[in-house]
Each structure stands twice: as structure tokens, then as C-alpha cells.
Amino acid sequence: MARHDEGHDTAPGQIANGADLETLDAVVGRVRTNIERVIEGKPEVVSASLIVLLAEGHLLIEDVPGVGKTMLAKAVARSIDCSFRRIQFTPDLLPTDVTGVNVFNQEQHDFEFKPGAIFANIVLGDEINRASPKTQSALLESMEERQVTVDTVTHPLGTPFMVIATQNPIEHEGTYPLPEAQLDRFMLRLAIGYPSPEIEAEILGTHGIGAPLEAIGPVTDAPGVAEMIVQAREVHAAPTLRRYIVDLVEATRRHSDIYLGASPRASIALLRAARAMAAAEERDYVIPDDIKLLAVPVLAHRVIATADAVMSGRAPAAILTELLDEVPVPVSGSD
């Protein structure tokens, strides 16, 4: 299927800037294989994390302890030759520990900026809900605008820039729930889940005698990822599919069981994620299935169910699944 957008005619497998989607697919495949050496039996989770990377988004991994949340974040970082920082969120963590601070230089008799842990390509925010709301808010500007402002001076962040945060949904003592403004900045929220008995037996055979994370190395670099991000942006999304995304998001705002619907930022995130999924599958166009597969992980953490819905056990994910059946799917996305 050729792409026809804004006057450009491109051959199948090519996008507007002439880049080869086969090359992108090959690099993504190498990164995926690398991560799956560490995270076994969870291909859908690995694929989702790569979609977030290509879409310039941020990933929230919410699951019980011991299922590999931190391991997944580290495997993504080790697969790319780029800067990586880990922030262990604790109640005494300060905003300046994240963003950085101006320190007086005795030799130069002037203030010098000391970058915080957020200045890296891949940032792991471990147990993000253990930090105070004041410290959590230090991430807001960087995650949305990819910059940090300290004492009226703005410092840009590099490309790629991805925050991978983890949290335990079971333990509530000593934690601070993420505010909606923070949740809305995460493109996807994922749960890894327990492995099957067969996969867990294989894990014991590999992790029990060594550390697979130490055995993997980078298969691409930061400029390579930056180029793939540009390629993913160029993937064609037909007007009918863009309207389909708007209809889905609008349906969350009108549903009787939803107190707070998804924002326009959610629409943008869903479109970018769908383009990244298409690019990762060596397509230069988005199809409805891309949107349907990503709708729940992109939107579920951005909506709030009503009290009555919660009391009856209807979670946002279940409501969104119903909406996917109700909102008409475009017959053709080839406009």
C-alpha cells in the first residue's frame, strides 16, 4: 500500500523522508530479541515498551514485586548505547535531586548548574509513588516539554528521552498516588504479570545460574533511535482513522460510568503510539487494529470511573473494551 499524503507519493515500505522501514524493523527486531533474553515469555510487554520508545513517550509499569519491572527498564537501556540514570524514589528525595541545582563555584565566582538525574536518554524512576507530590511534580516539565527550568534558565533534554517508571499497586503504606497530571504524561501503563509455569521453569534455568542482564549489550545507539523516532512520525494516518481516535476519546467523555474522560493529550498519544506500532511492523500506514490494540493501555490510566462503577467492579479497562465494540470502526483507512 503506497502512502499518499500532502502531495508525496512513496513506494511500499518507504516513508516521506526516504528512510527504509526494513532497516527500522531490523533494528527494532534486534532490540526486541535483546530484551527478550532478559524478560522471557512476555513478547507483548516487550513490544509495547518499544512502541513507547519509538513514539517518544513514557512508560508506567504497574505490577506486584518480583515480576521484572525494573529488569525490563534496565534491559531497554542496556540495548541502546546511550546515557541511563536510575532514580530510586523515596519520601526524602528532593526535586533538585531530579532536576539539578545551581552551585556556587568558588574559583569562577559564579553559579554553575549541576544537572540532576533526569538528564539522561533513558531514566528509570523506581517506585515513583514513594516520593512526595512535590518531588513527583519535578518530572512534569521534563516529561511533557523535554526540558528543565532551574532558576529561570531552561535546559533542553536530549533525544531520545524516555522515562520508565515503576510502582506497586498493592502496597499503599508510605506511598503517594500519582496525580492525574502525572498519569496523563505516561503514554502507556502496563502490567507484566506472572509468567506461565513453563516459562518460570526456564527463568530458573537462566536467572538461577547467572545474570542475563549482564550478558546483553547495546545493539543500537542514541542517534539510531532518534532516526527511528523521525521515521515513526512520518507514518501515514488517514483522516478517517484520526477521526476514529477522536470518536473513541470523545466516547469516554460522554459515558455514564466515567467521571473524567480522556484529554486531547490522550488522542495525540494514541495516534503517536499507533504510528510507532505500524513502523515497528514495517508498515508506512496505520490500520484500525493498531488503534484498537493500543486504546486500552493508552487510555485506561487517563480516565476515572464513577463511584458507582467502581462499587460494581467496573474498571476503566472494562469500560474502554465495551466502547471499542460500540464505536464504529472506519471501513477503509486508505484516504
XYZ file of C-alpha atoms in Angstrom:
335
model
C 0.000 0.000 0.000
C 1.529 3.294 -1.058
C 1.306 6.373 1.043
C -0.339 9.464 -0.420
C -0.108 12.393 1.937
C 0.479 16.109 1.393
C 1.414 15.580 -2.245
C 4.022 12.855 -1.616
C 3.941 9.553 -3.463
C 6.063 6.878 -1.854
C 6.616 3.253 -2.613
C 5.545 0.495 -0.197
C 7.962 0.183 2.709
C 9.172 3.765 2.264
C 8.217 6.885 4.200
C 8.350 10.531 3.229
C 11.997 11.136 4.140
C 13.115 8.166 2.045
C 14.122 6.064 5.035
C 13.818 2.312 4.692
C 11.305 0.756 7.058
C 13.081 -2.552 6.607
C 16.103 -1.084 8.396
C 13.904 0.214 11.210
C 12.241 -3.187 11.512
C 15.638 -4.900 11.650
C 16.911 -2.622 14.426
C 13.689 -2.956 16.418
C 13.937 -6.722 15.979
C 17.468 -6.762 17.401
C 16.431 -4.643 20.386
C 13.376 -6.857 20.961
C 15.481 -10.030 20.847
C 17.949 -8.486 23.269
C 15.254 -7.586 25.794
C 13.545 -10.980 25.471
C 16.769 -12.621 26.621
C 16.067 -10.960 29.967
C 12.246 -10.719 30.011
C 11.150 -14.187 28.948
C 7.658 -15.167 27.862
C 6.279 -11.615 27.655
C 6.601 -10.589 23.975
C 3.592 -8.262 24.119
C 5.124 -6.321 27.026
C 8.468 -6.005 25.236
C 6.747 -4.831 22.032
C 4.731 -2.242 23.952
C 7.860 -0.797 25.557
C 9.478 -0.437 22.125
C 6.378 1.279 20.772
C 6.653 3.850 23.570
C 10.335 4.363 22.743
C 9.613 4.958 19.033
C 6.682 7.253 19.842
C 8.755 9.465 22.185
C 6.505 8.558 25.077
C 6.954 7.485 28.665
C 6.088 4.134 30.203
C 4.470 3.326 33.551
C 4.887 -0.288 34.669
C 2.480 -1.118 37.463
C 2.658 -4.601 38.971
C 3.470 -6.608 42.067
C 7.087 -7.001 43.231
C 9.359 -9.543 41.605
C 7.852 -9.819 38.106
C 10.612 -7.902 36.316
C 9.517 -4.262 36.227
C 12.956 -2.827 36.930
C 14.600 -5.558 34.855
C 12.555 -4.521 31.804
C 13.598 -0.887 32.166
C 17.254 -1.834 32.544
C 17.087 -4.203 29.546
C 15.710 -1.403 27.343
C 18.501 0.908 28.484
C 21.251 -1.707 28.032
C 20.063 -2.424 24.491
C 20.804 1.173 23.468
C 24.229 2.781 23.651
C 23.030 5.913 25.439
C 23.018 7.562 28.848
C 20.975 5.900 31.588
C 20.107 7.051 35.092
C 18.160 5.349 37.831
C 16.249 7.372 40.414
C 15.135 5.453 43.487
C 12.103 7.426 44.611
C 11.866 7.738 48.402
C 9.967 10.095 50.718
C 13.121 12.160 51.353
C 14.004 12.616 47.676
C 14.125 16.314 46.768
C 13.029 17.949 43.480
C 16.581 19.221 42.959
C 17.842 15.620 43.117
C 15.796 15.072 39.954
C 16.179 18.347 38.063
C 19.560 19.618 39.249
C 20.703 22.689 41.145
C 22.864 25.786 40.738
C 26.000 25.585 42.896
C 28.341 28.476 43.600
C 31.768 27.898 42.049
C 34.433 29.382 44.294
C 37.047 29.514 41.544
C 34.853 31.203 38.945
C 32.911 33.270 41.498
C 29.698 32.386 39.744
C 26.899 29.843 39.943
C 27.323 26.618 37.991
C 24.484 24.292 37.038
C 24.832 20.696 38.227
C 22.424 18.525 36.190
C 20.163 16.151 38.106
C 19.364 12.523 37.335
C 16.711 13.488 34.769
C 19.470 14.459 32.297
C 19.787 11.113 30.534
C 18.314 9.401 27.481
C 16.628 6.647 29.487
C 15.543 7.446 33.048
C 14.271 4.746 35.395
C 12.016 6.086 38.135
C 11.835 3.139 40.524
C 8.804 3.073 42.849
C 7.778 6.518 41.690
C 4.782 6.683 44.030
C 7.048 6.623 47.119
C 8.189 10.212 46.547
C 6.234 13.203 47.800
C 3.934 15.089 45.393
C 6.425 17.972 45.417
C 9.176 15.705 44.096
C 6.848 13.978 41.626
C 5.999 17.393 40.183
C 9.670 17.842 39.255
C 9.034 15.415 36.408
C 6.096 17.269 34.862
C 8.011 19.776 32.712
C 10.643 17.299 31.579
C 8.125 14.626 30.556
C 5.919 16.990 28.578
C 8.277 19.652 27.212
C 11.577 17.717 27.289
C 13.294 20.500 29.143
C 14.099 21.513 32.711
C 13.857 25.049 34.091
C 16.015 25.874 37.120
C 16.229 29.445 38.457
C 14.576 30.860 35.294
C 17.116 29.148 32.995
C 15.792 26.435 30.674
C 17.961 23.410 29.915
C 16.894 21.173 26.999
C 16.981 17.395 27.302
C 18.471 15.082 24.700
C 16.891 12.750 22.153
C 15.780 10.111 22.797
C 14.335 10.883 26.202
C 12.167 8.287 27.902
C 11.026 7.927 31.491
C 10.237 4.376 32.573
C 8.555 4.425 35.973
C 7.541 1.521 38.181
C 5.101 1.260 41.031
C 3.481 -1.416 43.179
C -0.340 -1.196 43.051
C -0.811 -3.422 46.112
C 1.233 -1.627 48.777
C -0.239 1.729 49.785
C 1.506 2.478 53.082
C 4.103 5.203 52.659
C 3.094 5.948 49.069
C 1.587 8.965 47.316
C -0.836 8.222 44.457
C 0.235 9.801 41.179
C -1.927 12.848 40.360
C -3.858 12.902 37.113
C -1.473 15.454 35.594
C 1.378 12.993 36.139
C -0.517 9.925 34.909
C -1.568 11.790 31.769
C 2.086 12.220 30.802
C 2.657 8.470 30.577
C 1.855 7.192 27.110
C 1.188 3.617 28.241
C 0.552 1.847 31.507
C 1.480 -1.826 31.504
C 1.315 -4.788 33.848
C 3.859 -7.545 33.245
C 2.021 -10.294 35.117
C 3.250 -13.651 36.341
C 4.955 -15.969 33.828
C 3.494 -19.333 32.887
C 4.850 -22.349 34.821
C 6.848 -23.419 31.746
C 8.440 -20.002 31.318
C 9.133 -19.728 35.038
C 10.978 -23.040 34.889
C 13.099 -21.631 32.033
C 13.742 -18.482 34.077
C 15.101 -20.609 36.899
C 17.446 -22.241 34.408
C 18.895 -18.913 33.224
C 18.499 -16.404 36.058
C 19.251 -19.056 38.667
C 22.831 -19.552 37.475
C 23.718 -16.079 36.255
C 22.528 -12.590 35.414
C 21.204 -12.380 31.812
C 21.073 -8.589 32.118
C 24.859 -8.505 32.410
C 25.215 -10.615 29.273
C 23.407 -8.271 26.885
C 24.985 -5.261 25.211
C 23.806 -2.374 23.040
C 22.512 -3.183 19.552
C 21.872 0.435 18.518
C 22.727 3.925 19.779
C 21.003 7.202 20.629
C 21.332 8.715 17.108
C 19.924 5.476 15.679
C 16.903 5.650 17.972
C 16.448 9.353 17.170
C 16.349 8.489 13.464
C 13.762 5.772 14.061
C 11.628 8.235 16.012
C 11.621 10.568 12.991
C 10.659 7.660 10.735
C 7.767 6.706 13.021
C 6.437 10.274 12.898
C 6.214 10.033 9.109
C 3.889 7.013 9.113
C 0.612 7.879 7.406
C -2.614 8.004 9.429
C -5.678 8.524 7.243
C -8.202 11.230 8.212
C -10.821 8.549 8.870
C -8.510 6.904 11.411
C -7.700 10.198 13.078
C -11.452 10.763 13.370
C -11.820 7.251 14.807
C -9.366 8.161 17.573
C -11.327 11.339 18.314
C -14.593 9.354 18.436
C -13.089 6.878 20.919
C -11.769 9.628 23.167
C -14.993 11.613 22.909
C -16.947 8.495 23.912
C -15.011 8.362 27.198
C -16.179 11.898 27.986
C -19.848 11.032 27.432
C -20.002 7.585 29.057
C -22.227 7.438 32.138
C -19.747 5.258 34.056
C -16.795 7.610 33.505
C -16.356 10.632 35.769
C -13.317 12.058 33.945
C -12.777 11.319 30.265
C -9.549 11.267 28.286
C -7.880 14.550 27.286
C -6.672 15.771 23.870
C -3.199 14.723 25.015
C -4.586 11.175 25.122
C -5.715 11.477 21.487
C -2.236 12.605 20.460
C -0.619 9.787 22.452
C -2.866 7.178 20.847
C -2.068 8.463 17.351
C 1.679 8.545 18.004
C 1.614 5.062 19.518
C -0.352 3.720 16.538
C 2.179 5.221 14.125
C 5.028 3.664 16.097
C 3.317 0.262 16.067
C 2.868 0.455 12.302
C 6.512 1.429 11.807
C 7.694 -1.416 14.052
C 5.676 -3.810 11.894
C 7.246 -2.420 8.700
C 4.130 -0.566 7.555
C 4.066 3.030 6.367
C 0.384 3.404 7.266
C -1.798 2.947 10.343
C -4.650 0.431 10.337
C -7.681 0.316 12.693
C -6.284 -2.706 14.528
C -3.285 -0.614 15.647
C -5.642 1.783 17.370
C -7.844 -0.943 18.850
C -4.874 -2.840 20.298
C -3.409 0.273 21.905
C -6.587 2.004 23.086
C -6.832 0.328 26.491
C -3.173 0.632 27.597
C -3.055 4.232 26.336
C -6.393 5.424 27.724
C -7.252 3.314 30.792
C -4.984 5.203 33.220
C -6.205 8.564 31.897
C -9.891 8.115 32.741
C -11.609 7.916 36.127
C -14.619 5.688 36.628
C -17.573 6.941 38.676
C -18.018 5.803 42.260
C -20.990 3.638 41.263
C -18.946 1.941 38.532
C -16.118 1.259 40.963
C -18.531 -0.161 43.538
C -19.942 -2.514 40.900
C -16.444 -3.649 39.923
C -16.327 -1.922 36.535
C -12.752 -0.806 35.945
C -11.814 1.751 33.251
C -10.224 -1.001 31.145
C -13.512 -2.928 31.024
C -15.465 0.205 30.083
C -12.985 1.010 27.309
C -13.264 -2.532 25.957
C -17.021 -2.014 25.687
C -16.504 1.326 23.927
C -14.252 -0.346 21.360
C -17.200 -2.583 20.459
C -19.625 0.324 20.319
C -17.689 2.995 18.394
C -17.904 2.271 14.632
C -14.607 1.304 13.018
C -13.765 3.027 9.702
C -14.444 0.748 6.762
C -11.320 1.931 4.957
C -8.268 3.770 6.240
C -6.721 4.445 2.838
C -7.802 8.067 2.428
